[in-house]
PDB file of C-alpha atoms in Angstrom:
ATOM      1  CA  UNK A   1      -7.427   2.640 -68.542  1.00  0.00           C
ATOM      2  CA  UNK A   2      -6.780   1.660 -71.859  1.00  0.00           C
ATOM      3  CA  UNK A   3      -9.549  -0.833 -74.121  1.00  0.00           C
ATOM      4  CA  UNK A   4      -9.115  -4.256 -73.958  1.00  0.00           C
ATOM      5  CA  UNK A   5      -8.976  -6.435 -76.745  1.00  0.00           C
ATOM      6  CA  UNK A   6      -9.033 -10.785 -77.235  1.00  0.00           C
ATOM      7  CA  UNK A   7      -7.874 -12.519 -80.137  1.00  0.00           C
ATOM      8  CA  UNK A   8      -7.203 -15.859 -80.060  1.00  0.00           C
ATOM      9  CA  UNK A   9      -3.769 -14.943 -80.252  1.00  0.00           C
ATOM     10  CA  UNK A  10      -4.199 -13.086 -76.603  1.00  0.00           C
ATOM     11  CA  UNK A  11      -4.974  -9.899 -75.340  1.00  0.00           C
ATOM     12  CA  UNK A  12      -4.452  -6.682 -76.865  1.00  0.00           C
ATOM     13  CA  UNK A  13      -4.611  -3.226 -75.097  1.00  0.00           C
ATOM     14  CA  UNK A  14      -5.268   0.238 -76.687  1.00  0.00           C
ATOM     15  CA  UNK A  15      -5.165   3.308 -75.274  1.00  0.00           C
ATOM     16  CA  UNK A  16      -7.191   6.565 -75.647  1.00  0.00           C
ATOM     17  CA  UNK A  17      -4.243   8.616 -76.852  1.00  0.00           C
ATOM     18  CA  UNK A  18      -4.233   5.963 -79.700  1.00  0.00           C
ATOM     19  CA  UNK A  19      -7.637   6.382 -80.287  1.00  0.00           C
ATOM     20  CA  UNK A  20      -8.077  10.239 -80.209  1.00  0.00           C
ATOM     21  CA  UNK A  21      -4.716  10.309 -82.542  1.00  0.00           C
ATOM     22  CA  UNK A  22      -6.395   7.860 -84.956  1.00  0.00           C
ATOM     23  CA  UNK A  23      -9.884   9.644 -84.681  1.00  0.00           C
ATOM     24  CA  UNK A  24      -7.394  13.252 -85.432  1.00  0.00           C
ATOM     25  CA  UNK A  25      -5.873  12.116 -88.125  1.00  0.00           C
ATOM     26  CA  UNK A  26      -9.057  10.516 -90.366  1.00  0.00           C
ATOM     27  CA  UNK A  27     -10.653  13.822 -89.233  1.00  0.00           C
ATOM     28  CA  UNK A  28      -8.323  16.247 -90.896  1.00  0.00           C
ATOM     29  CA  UNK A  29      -8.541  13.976 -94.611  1.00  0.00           C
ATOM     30  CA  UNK A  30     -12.119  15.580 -94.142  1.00  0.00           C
ATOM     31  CA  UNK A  31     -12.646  18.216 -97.179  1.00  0.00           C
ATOM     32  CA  UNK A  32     -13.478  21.796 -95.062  1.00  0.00           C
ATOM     33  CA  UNK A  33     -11.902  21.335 -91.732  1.00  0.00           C
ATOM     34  CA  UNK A  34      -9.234  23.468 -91.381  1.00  0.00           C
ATOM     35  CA  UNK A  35      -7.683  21.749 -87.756  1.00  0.00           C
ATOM     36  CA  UNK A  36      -8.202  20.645 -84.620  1.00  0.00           C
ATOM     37  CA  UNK A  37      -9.203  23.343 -82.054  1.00  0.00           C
ATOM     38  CA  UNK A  38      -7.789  23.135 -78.422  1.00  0.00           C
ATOM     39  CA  UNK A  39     -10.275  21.254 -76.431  1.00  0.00           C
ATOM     40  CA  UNK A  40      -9.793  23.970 -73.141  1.00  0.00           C
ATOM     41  CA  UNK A  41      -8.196  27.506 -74.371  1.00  0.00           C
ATOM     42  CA  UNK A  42     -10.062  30.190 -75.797  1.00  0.00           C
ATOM     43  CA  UNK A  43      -8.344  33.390 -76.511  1.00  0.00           C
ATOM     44  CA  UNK A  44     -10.598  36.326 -76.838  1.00  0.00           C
ATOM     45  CA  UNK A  45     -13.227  34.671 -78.062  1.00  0.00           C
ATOM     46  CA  UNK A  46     -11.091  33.216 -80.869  1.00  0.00           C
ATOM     47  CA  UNK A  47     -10.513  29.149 -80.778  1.00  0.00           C
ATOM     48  CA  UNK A  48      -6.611  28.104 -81.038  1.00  0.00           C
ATOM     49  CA  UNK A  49      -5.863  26.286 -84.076  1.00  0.00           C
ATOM     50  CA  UNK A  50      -3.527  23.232 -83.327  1.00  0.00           C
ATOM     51  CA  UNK A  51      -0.927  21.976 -85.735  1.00  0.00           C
ATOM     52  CA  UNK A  52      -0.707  18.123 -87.312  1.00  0.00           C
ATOM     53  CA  UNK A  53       1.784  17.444 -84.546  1.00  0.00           C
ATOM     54  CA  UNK A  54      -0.361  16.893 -81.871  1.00  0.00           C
ATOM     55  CA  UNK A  55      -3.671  15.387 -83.404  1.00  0.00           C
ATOM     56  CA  UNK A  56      -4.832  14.390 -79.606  1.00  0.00           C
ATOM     57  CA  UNK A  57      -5.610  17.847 -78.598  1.00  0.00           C
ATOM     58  CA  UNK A  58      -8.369  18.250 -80.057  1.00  0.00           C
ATOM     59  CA  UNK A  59     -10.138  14.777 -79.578  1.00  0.00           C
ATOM     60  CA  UNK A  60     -11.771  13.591 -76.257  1.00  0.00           C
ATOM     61  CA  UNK A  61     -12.390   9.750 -75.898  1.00  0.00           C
ATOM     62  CA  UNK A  62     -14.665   8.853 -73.233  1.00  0.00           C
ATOM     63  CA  UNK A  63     -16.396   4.800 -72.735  1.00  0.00           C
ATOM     64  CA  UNK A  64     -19.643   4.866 -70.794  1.00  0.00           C
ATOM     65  CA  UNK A  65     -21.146   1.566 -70.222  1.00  0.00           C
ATOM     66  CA  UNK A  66     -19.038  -0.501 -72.991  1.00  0.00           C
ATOM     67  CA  UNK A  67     -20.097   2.308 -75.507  1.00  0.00           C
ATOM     68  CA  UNK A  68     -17.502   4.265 -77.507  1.00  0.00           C
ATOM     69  CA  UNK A  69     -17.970   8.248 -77.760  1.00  0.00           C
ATOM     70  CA  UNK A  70     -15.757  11.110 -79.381  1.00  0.00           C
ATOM     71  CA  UNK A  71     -15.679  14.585 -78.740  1.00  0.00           C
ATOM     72  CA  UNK A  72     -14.120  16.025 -81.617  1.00  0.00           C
ATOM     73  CA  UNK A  73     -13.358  20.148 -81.156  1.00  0.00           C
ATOM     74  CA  UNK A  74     -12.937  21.254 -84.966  1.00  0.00           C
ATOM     75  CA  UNK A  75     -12.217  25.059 -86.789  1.00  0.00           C
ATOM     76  CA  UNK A  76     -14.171  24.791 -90.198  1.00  0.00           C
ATOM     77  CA  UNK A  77     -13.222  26.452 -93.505  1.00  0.00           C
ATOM     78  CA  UNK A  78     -14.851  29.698 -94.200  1.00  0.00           C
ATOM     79  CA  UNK A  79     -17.924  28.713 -96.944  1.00  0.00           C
ATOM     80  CA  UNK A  80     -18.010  25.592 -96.628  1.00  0.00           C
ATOM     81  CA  UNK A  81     -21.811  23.688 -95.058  1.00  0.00           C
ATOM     82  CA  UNK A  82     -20.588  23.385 -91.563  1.00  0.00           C
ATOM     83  CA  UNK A  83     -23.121  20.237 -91.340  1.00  0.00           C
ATOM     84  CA  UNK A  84     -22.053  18.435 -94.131  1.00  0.00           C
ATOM     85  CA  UNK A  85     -18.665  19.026 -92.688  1.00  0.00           C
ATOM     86  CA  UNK A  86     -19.725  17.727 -89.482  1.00  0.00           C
ATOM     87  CA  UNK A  87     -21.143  14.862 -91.136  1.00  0.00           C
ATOM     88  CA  UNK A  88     -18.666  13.785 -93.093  1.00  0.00           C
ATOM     89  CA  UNK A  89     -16.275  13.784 -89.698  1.00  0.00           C
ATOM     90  CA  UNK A  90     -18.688  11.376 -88.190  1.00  0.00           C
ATOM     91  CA  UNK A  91     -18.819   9.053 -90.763  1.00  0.00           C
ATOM     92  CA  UNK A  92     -15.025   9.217 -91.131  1.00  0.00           C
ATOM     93  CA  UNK A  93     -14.383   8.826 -87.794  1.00  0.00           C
ATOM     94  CA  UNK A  94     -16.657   5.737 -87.217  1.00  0.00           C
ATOM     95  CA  UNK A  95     -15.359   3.887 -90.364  1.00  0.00           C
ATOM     96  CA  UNK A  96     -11.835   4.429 -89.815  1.00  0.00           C
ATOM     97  CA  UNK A  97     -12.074   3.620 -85.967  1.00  0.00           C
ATOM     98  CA  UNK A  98     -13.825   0.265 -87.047  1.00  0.00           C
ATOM     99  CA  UNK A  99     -11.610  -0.638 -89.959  1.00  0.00           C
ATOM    100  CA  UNK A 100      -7.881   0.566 -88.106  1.00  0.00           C
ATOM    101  CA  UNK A 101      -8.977  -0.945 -84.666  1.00  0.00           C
ATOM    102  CA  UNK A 102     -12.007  -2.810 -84.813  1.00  0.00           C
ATOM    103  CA  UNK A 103     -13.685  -0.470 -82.435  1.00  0.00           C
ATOM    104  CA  UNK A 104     -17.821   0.563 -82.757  1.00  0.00           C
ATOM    105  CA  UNK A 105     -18.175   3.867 -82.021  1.00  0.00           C
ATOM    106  CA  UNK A 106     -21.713   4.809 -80.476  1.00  0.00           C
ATOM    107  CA  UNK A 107     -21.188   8.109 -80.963  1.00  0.00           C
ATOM    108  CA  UNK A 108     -19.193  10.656 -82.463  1.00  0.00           C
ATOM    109  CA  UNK A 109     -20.074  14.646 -81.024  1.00  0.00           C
ATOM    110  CA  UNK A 110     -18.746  17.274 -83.358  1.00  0.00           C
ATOM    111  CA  UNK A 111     -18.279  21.098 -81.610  1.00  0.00           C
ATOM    112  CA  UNK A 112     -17.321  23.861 -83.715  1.00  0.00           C
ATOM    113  CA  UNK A 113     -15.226  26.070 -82.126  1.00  0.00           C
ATOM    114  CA  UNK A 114     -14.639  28.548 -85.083  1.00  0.00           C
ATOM    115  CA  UNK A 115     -14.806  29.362 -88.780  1.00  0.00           C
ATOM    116  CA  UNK A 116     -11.863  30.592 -90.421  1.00  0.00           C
ATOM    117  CA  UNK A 117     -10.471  31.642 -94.148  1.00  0.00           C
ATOM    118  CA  UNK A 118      -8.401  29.191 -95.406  1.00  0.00           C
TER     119      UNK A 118
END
């Protein structure tokens, strides 16, 4: 069901593939994330790294009682703080979710599926 919007122009209706593309995209500006890990598929132990095509993949958009939450499923650079990392994606996220769509985000969950050498 996508998020409803009024303006005083009329309605306007977003959908959570919008969202999780939008939330993608401002993720990977982040300085050491290396990409978007599949949300479901684990190989061995080893997390899949997605490519820039599909920036949805990796991003889970849920609304529980009018409140915004992303999951965001990341692969971090190898060396690199993994919670500053994480922190800068949540603060990214938020600001760019509010500022594109007009959107506040409760929360924004950050799993790290897997470090690699970039």
């Amino acid at each position: 069901m996508p998020l409803q919007l009024s303006t005083e122009l009329g309605q306007i209706f977003v959908t959570d593939n919008c969202i999780a593309v939008i939330a993608g995209s401002a993720a990977m500006d982040c300085y050491g994330l290396v990409g978007m890990a599949s949300r479901k598929q684990l190989k061995d132990g080893i997390a899949e790294l997605l490519g820039r095509d599909n920036m949805s993949r990796g991003v889970e958009v849920r609304r529980e009682n009018d409140k915004l939450q992303i999951d965001l499923h990341i692969i971090v650079s190898y060396g690199t703080k993994i919670s500053e990392v994480a922190h800068n994606i949540q603060s990214k996220v938020k600001y760019v979710l509010n500022e594109v769509i007009g959107l506040q985000v409760d929360q924004v969950h950050i799993f790290v599926q897997d470090v690699r050498v970039s």
